[in-house]
Amino acid sequence: MVGIILASHGHFAEGIKESAQMIFGEQENFESAILLPSMGPDDLKKDLEACINKMDTDQILFLVDLWGGTPFNQTSNLLEGHEDKWAIVAGMNLPMVIEALSERFSNESSHEIAKAIIGSAKEGIKIKPEDLNPKEDEKISNNEIATNPQVVGAIPEGTVIGDGKIDIVLARVDTRLLHGQVATTWTKTTKPDRIIVVSDSVSKDELRKSMVMEAEPPGVKAHVVPVWKMKEILEDPRFGNTRAMLLFEKPQDVLQLLDLGGQLEKVNIGSMAYSEGKVNLTSAVSANEDDVKTLEELISRGIKFDVRKVPSDKSENIDSMLSKAKTQLKMN
């Protein structure tokens, strides 16, 4: 795995490292070095060398804050003689770091990762109000997912595209729906071209729908549909060649989809928020009696569960969680 070292003026690199791990999970071969006002260039160089010595790989990518600054200059000095396996990218931001962490799962070259992350660094820069951004193609409206799934003009009903089956790359229960961990880590891992929030309540809430649309990651279109519409989408042959991530606010919505005739094989549980009457099962998952019954019903219908916030986490055992929930709920 390619080692990544962040370097900056002040505590910027430490902060980005902490933020990245909040989103992406704890990481190995991932270090930071900072230049404080009390330090000189040689002090930073020693810290960078200490970071390098912690790496158990000879492929290293340095991400620094400013081209021509002291962190850049010191990493450049260290780069000499290692140009074949090391690389430096300046202009560090959080989207760049997230992309680098994602890329190294499938890429063992610091040079290739350096080339791959520039796009994400640029695409992560946006302005709100949106009319201040450079003009781009208008976002696709939510109802267009039903009438124009490939966004290439109206497609007649009954048209079969590809094998006529939508590819569900991830079905996830997450109270927060589309947020940082989903828009970065899971999107990078599963590579969908559509993110579909499946919820009757959210589909009726214009504010929440607009928030979902605004959170869509670069290159991926976000949509909100009621549960009954998702069942129709699963059966619509016009969605062949579509890679979709489904986000459910609660497990009851998954069960509703199955009751309508929709089919899923595996569901990831990312978070189920705590509220009165629920018990904590993990740091991110809480459940009440109805949640437990719903999850048990889904298991009885053949649904496999993967319980983890981010891809790098170890999956929790769903049976142990449900047993724990029933014990704690009886005690309350």
mmCIF file with all atom_site columns, N, CA and C in Angstrom, residues 5 43 77 85 87 89 113 213 223-224 234 263 284-285 298 319:
data_model
loop_
_atom_site.group_PDB
_atom_site.id
_atom_site.type_symbol
_atom_site.label_atom_id
_atom_site.label_alt_id
_atom_site.label_comp_id
_atom_site.label_asym_id
_atom_site.label_entity_id
_atom_site.label_seq_id
_atom_site.pdbx_PDB_ins_code
_atom_site.Cartn_x
_atom_site.Cartn_y
_atom_site.Cartn_z
_atom_site.occupancy
_atom_site.B_iso_or_equiv
_atom_site.pdbx_formal_charge
_atom_site.auth_seq_id
_atom_site.auth_comp_id
_atom_site.auth_asym_id
_atom_site.auth_atom_id
_atom_site.pdbx_PDB_model_num
ATOM 1  N N  . ILE A 1 5   ? 2.071   10.947  3.159   1.00 0.00 ? 5   ILE A N  1
ATOM 2  C CA . ILE A 1 5   ? 2.547   11.878  4.176   1.00 0.00 ? 5   ILE A CA 1
ATOM 3  C C  . ILE A 1 5   ? 2.022   13.267  3.851   1.00 0.00 ? 5   ILE A C  1
ATOM 4  N N  . ASP A 1 43  ? 14.173  21.392  11.216  1.00 0.00 ? 43  ASP A N  1
ATOM 5  C CA . ASP A 1 43  ? 13.281  20.706  12.166  1.00 0.00 ? 43  ASP A CA 1
ATOM 6  C C  . ASP A 1 43  ? 12.182  19.964  11.421  1.00 0.00 ? 43  ASP A C  1
ATOM 7  N N  . ASN A 1 77  ? 13.600  18.207  -1.341  1.00 0.00 ? 77  ASN A N  1
ATOM 8  C CA . ASN A 1 77  ? 14.966  17.794  -1.028  1.00 0.00 ? 77  ASN A CA 1
ATOM 9  C C  . ASN A 1 77  ? 15.044  16.297  -0.745  1.00 0.00 ? 77  ASN A C  1
ATOM 10 N N  . LYS A 1 85  ? 9.929   6.275   -7.243  1.00 0.00 ? 85  LYS A N  1
ATOM 11 C CA . LYS A 1 85  ? 8.915   5.671   -6.379  1.00 0.00 ? 85  LYS A CA 1
ATOM 12 C C  . LYS A 1 85  ? 8.182   6.673   -5.488  1.00 0.00 ? 85  LYS A C  1
ATOM 13 N N  . ALA A 1 87  ? 6.436   10.760  -5.015  1.00 0.00 ? 87  ALA A N  1
ATOM 14 C CA . ALA A 1 87  ? 5.852   11.883  -5.763  1.00 0.00 ? 87  ALA A CA 1
ATOM 15 C C  . ALA A 1 87  ? 5.329   12.918  -4.781  1.00 0.00 ? 87  ALA A C  1
ATOM 16 N N  . VAL A 1 89  ? 2.484   16.205  -4.486  1.00 0.00 ? 89  VAL A N  1
ATOM 17 C CA . VAL A 1 89  ? 1.381   16.987  -5.042  1.00 0.00 ? 89  VAL A CA 1
ATOM 18 C C  . VAL A 1 89  ? 1.135   18.165  -4.106  1.00 0.00 ? 89  VAL A C  1
ATOM 19 N N  . ILE A 1 113 ? -1.210  7.454   -8.506  1.00 0.00 ? 113 ILE A N  1
ATOM 20 C CA . ILE A 1 113 ? -2.154  8.084   -7.575  1.00 0.00 ? 113 ILE A CA 1
ATOM 21 C C  . ILE A 1 113 ? -2.052  9.597   -7.683  1.00 0.00 ? 113 ILE A C  1
ATOM 22 N N  . MET A 1 213 ? -29.582 16.603  -3.220  1.00 0.00 ? 213 MET A N  1
ATOM 23 C CA . MET A 1 213 ? -29.062 16.981  -4.524  1.00 0.00 ? 213 MET A CA 1
ATOM 24 C C  . MET A 1 213 ? -27.762 17.776  -4.392  1.00 0.00 ? 213 MET A C  1
ATOM 25 N N  . HIS A 1 223 ? -30.674 11.319  -6.640  1.00 0.00 ? 223 HIS A N  1
ATOM 26 C CA . HIS A 1 223 ? -32.119 11.369  -6.844  1.00 0.00 ? 223 HIS A CA 1
ATOM 27 C C  . HIS A 1 223 ? -32.824 10.950  -5.553  1.00 0.00 ? 223 HIS A C  1
ATOM 28 N N  . VAL A 1 224 ? -34.065 11.366  -5.412  1.00 0.00 ? 224 VAL A N  1
ATOM 29 C CA . VAL A 1 224 ? -34.906 10.949  -4.283  1.00 0.00 ? 224 VAL A CA 1
ATOM 30 C C  . VAL A 1 224 ? -36.198 10.394  -4.847  1.00 0.00 ? 224 VAL A C  1
ATOM 31 N N  . LEU A 1 234 ? -36.440 -0.909  -10.363 1.00 0.00 ? 234 LEU A N  1
ATOM 32 C CA . LEU A 1 234 ? -35.771 -2.209  -10.360 1.00 0.00 ? 234 LEU A CA 1
ATOM 33 C C  . LEU A 1 234 ? -36.252 -3.097  -11.508 1.00 0.00 ? 234 LEU A C  1
ATOM 34 N N  . GLN A 1 263 ? -36.439 -6.666  -5.062  1.00 0.00 ? 263 GLN A N  1
ATOM 35 C CA . GLN A 1 263 ? -35.493 -7.692  -4.638  1.00 0.00 ? 263 GLN A CA 1
ATOM 36 C C  . GLN A 1 263 ? -34.124 -7.089  -4.351  1.00 0.00 ? 263 GLN A C  1
ATOM 37 N N  . ALA A 1 284 ? -22.459 3.594   16.141  1.00 0.00 ? 284 ALA A N  1
ATOM 38 C CA . ALA A 1 284 ? -23.262 4.220   15.086  1.00 0.00 ? 284 ALA A CA 1
ATOM 39 C C  . ALA A 1 284 ? -24.657 3.628   14.936  1.00 0.00 ? 284 ALA A C  1
ATOM 40 N N  . VAL A 1 285 ? -24.930 2.505   15.590  1.00 0.00 ? 285 VAL A N  1
ATOM 41 C CA . VAL A 1 285 ? -26.201 1.803   15.375  1.00 0.00 ? 285 VAL A CA 1
ATOM 42 C C  . VAL A 1 285 ? -26.974 1.661   16.680  1.00 0.00 ? 285 VAL A C  1
ATOM 43 N N  . LEU A 1 298 ? -36.101 -9.269  7.752   1.00 0.00 ? 298 LEU A N  1
ATOM 44 C CA . LEU A 1 298 ? -35.264 -9.167  6.557   1.00 0.00 ? 298 LEU A CA 1
ATOM 45 C C  . LEU A 1 298 ? -34.297 -10.346 6.455   1.00 0.00 ? 298 LEU A C  1
ATOM 46 N N  . ASP A 1 319 ? -26.140 -11.002 14.037  1.00 0.00 ? 319 ASP A N  1
ATOM 47 C CA . ASP A 1 319 ? -26.840 -11.864 14.993  1.00 0.00 ? 319 ASP A CA 1
ATOM 48 C C  . ASP A 1 319 ? -26.495 -11.492 16.427  1.00 0.00 ? 319 ASP A C  1
#
